[in-house]
Coordinates of C-alpha atoms in Angstrom, one line a residue:
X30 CA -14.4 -9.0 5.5
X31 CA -10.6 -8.1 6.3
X32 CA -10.0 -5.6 8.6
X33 CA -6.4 -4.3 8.0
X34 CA -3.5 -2.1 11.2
X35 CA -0.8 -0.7 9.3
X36 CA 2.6 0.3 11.0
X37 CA 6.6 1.5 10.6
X38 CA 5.6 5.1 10.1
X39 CA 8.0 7.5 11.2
X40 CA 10.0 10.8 10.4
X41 CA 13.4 10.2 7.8
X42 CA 15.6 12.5 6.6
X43 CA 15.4 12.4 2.6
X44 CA 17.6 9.6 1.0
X45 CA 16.5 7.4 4.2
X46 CA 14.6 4.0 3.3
X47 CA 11.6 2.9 5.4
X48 CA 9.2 -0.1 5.1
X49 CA 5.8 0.0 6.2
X50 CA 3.7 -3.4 7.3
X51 CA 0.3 -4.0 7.1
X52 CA -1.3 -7.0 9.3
X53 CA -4.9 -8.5 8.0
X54 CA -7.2 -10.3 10.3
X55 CA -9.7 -12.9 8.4
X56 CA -8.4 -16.2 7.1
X57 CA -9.1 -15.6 3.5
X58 CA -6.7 -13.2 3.3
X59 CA -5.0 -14.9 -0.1
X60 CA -8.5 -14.0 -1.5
X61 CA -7.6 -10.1 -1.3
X62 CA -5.6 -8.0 -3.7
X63 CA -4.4 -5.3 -2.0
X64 CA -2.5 -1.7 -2.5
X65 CA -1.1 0.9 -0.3
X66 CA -2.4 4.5 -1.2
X67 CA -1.0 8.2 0.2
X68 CA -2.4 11.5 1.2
X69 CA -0.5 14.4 1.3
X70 CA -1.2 17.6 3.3
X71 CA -4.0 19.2 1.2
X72 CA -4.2 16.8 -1.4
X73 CA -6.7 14.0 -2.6
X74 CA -5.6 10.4 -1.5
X75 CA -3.5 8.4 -4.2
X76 CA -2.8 5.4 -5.1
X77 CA 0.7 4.0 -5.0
X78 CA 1.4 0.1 -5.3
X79 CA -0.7 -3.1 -5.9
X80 CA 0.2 -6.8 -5.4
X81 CA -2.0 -9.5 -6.4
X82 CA -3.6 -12.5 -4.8
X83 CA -0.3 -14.2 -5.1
X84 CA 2.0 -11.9 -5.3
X85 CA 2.8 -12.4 -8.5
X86 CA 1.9 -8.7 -10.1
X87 CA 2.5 -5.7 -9.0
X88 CA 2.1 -2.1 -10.0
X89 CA 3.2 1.3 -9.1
X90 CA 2.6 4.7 -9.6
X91 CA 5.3 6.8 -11.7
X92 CA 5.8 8.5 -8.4
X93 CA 7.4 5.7 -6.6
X94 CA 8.6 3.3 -9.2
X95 CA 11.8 2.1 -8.9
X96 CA 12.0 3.5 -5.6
X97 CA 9.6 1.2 -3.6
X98 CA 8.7 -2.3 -3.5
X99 CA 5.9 -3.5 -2.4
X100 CA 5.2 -7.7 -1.7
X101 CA 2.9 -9.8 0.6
X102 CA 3.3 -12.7 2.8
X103 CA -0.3 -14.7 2.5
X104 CA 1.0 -17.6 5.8
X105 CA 1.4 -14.4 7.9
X106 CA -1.6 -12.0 6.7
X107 CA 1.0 -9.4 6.1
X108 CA 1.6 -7.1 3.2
X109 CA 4.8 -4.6 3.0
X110 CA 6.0 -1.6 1.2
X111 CA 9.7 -0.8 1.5
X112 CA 10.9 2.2 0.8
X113 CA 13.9 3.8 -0.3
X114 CA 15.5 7.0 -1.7
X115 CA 12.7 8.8 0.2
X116 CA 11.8 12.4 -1.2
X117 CA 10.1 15.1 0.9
X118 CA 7.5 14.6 -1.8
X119 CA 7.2 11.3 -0.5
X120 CA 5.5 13.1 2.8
X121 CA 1.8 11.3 3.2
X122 CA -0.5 9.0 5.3
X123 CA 0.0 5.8 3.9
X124 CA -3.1 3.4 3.8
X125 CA -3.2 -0.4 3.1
X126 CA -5.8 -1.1 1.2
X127 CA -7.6 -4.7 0.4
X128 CA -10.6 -5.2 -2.5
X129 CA -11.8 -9.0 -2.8
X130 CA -11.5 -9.9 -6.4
X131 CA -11.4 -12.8 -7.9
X132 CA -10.7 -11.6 -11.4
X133 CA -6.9 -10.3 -13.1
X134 CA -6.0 -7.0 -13.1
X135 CA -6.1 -3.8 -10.9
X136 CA -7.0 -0.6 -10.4
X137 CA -5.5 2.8 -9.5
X138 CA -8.7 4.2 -8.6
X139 CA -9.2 4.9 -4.8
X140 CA -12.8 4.1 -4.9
X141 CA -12.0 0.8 -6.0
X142 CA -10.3 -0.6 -2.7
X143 CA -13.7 -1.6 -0.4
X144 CA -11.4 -2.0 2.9
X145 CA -8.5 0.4 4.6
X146 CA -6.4 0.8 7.2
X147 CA -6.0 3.7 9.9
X148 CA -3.4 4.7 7.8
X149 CA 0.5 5.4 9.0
X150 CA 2.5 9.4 8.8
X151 CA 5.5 9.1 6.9
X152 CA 7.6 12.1 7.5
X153 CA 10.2 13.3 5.1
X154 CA 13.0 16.0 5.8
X155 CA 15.1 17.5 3.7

């Protein structure tokens, strides 16, 4: 079991660049794919980036691609998503997300995740 705090929420003026952390308890952490999903106001939770066991893969919704980035540090339980060119569209609760899985491959399904954070507001202003 993982249990997962995320943080670096805030309000930004569009354009701005943020980057969120997410800090794991559990010493199997390596074992744990993970993923950071959004909510909007009014809308159904979504996923937005994965990152393998290693760190090696990672995928992104068509949303945020080429805008954020996210990557994991396994000797500090950490995972992160940076970022940039924010939108007001960007406007969520973020959640870090972890799913053991031994196996390749990912998932953009919600359901799929098994653990999740509090989640952290990200704010966007145009």
């Amino acid at each position: 079991q993982v249990q997962l705090v995320e943080s670096g929420g805030g309000s930004v003026q569009a354009g701005d660049s943020l980057t969120l952390s997410c800090a794991a308890s559990g010493h199997t952490f390596s074992s744990y794919v993970m993923g950071w999903l959004r909510q909007a106001p009014g809308k159904e939770r979504e996923f937005a980036a994965f990152i393998s066991r290693s760190g090696s893969n990672t995928y992104y919704a068509d949303s945020v691609k080429g805008r954020f980035t996210i990557s994991r540090d396994n000797a500090k339980n950490m995972v992160y998503l940076q970022m940039n060119s924010l939108k007001p569209e960007d406007t969520a609760v973020y959640y870090c997300a972890a799913k053991y899985y031994s196996a390749s491959g990912y998932s953009t399904k919600v359901a799929w995740y098994d653990y999740w954070g509090q989640g952290t507001q990200v704010t966007v202003s145009s």
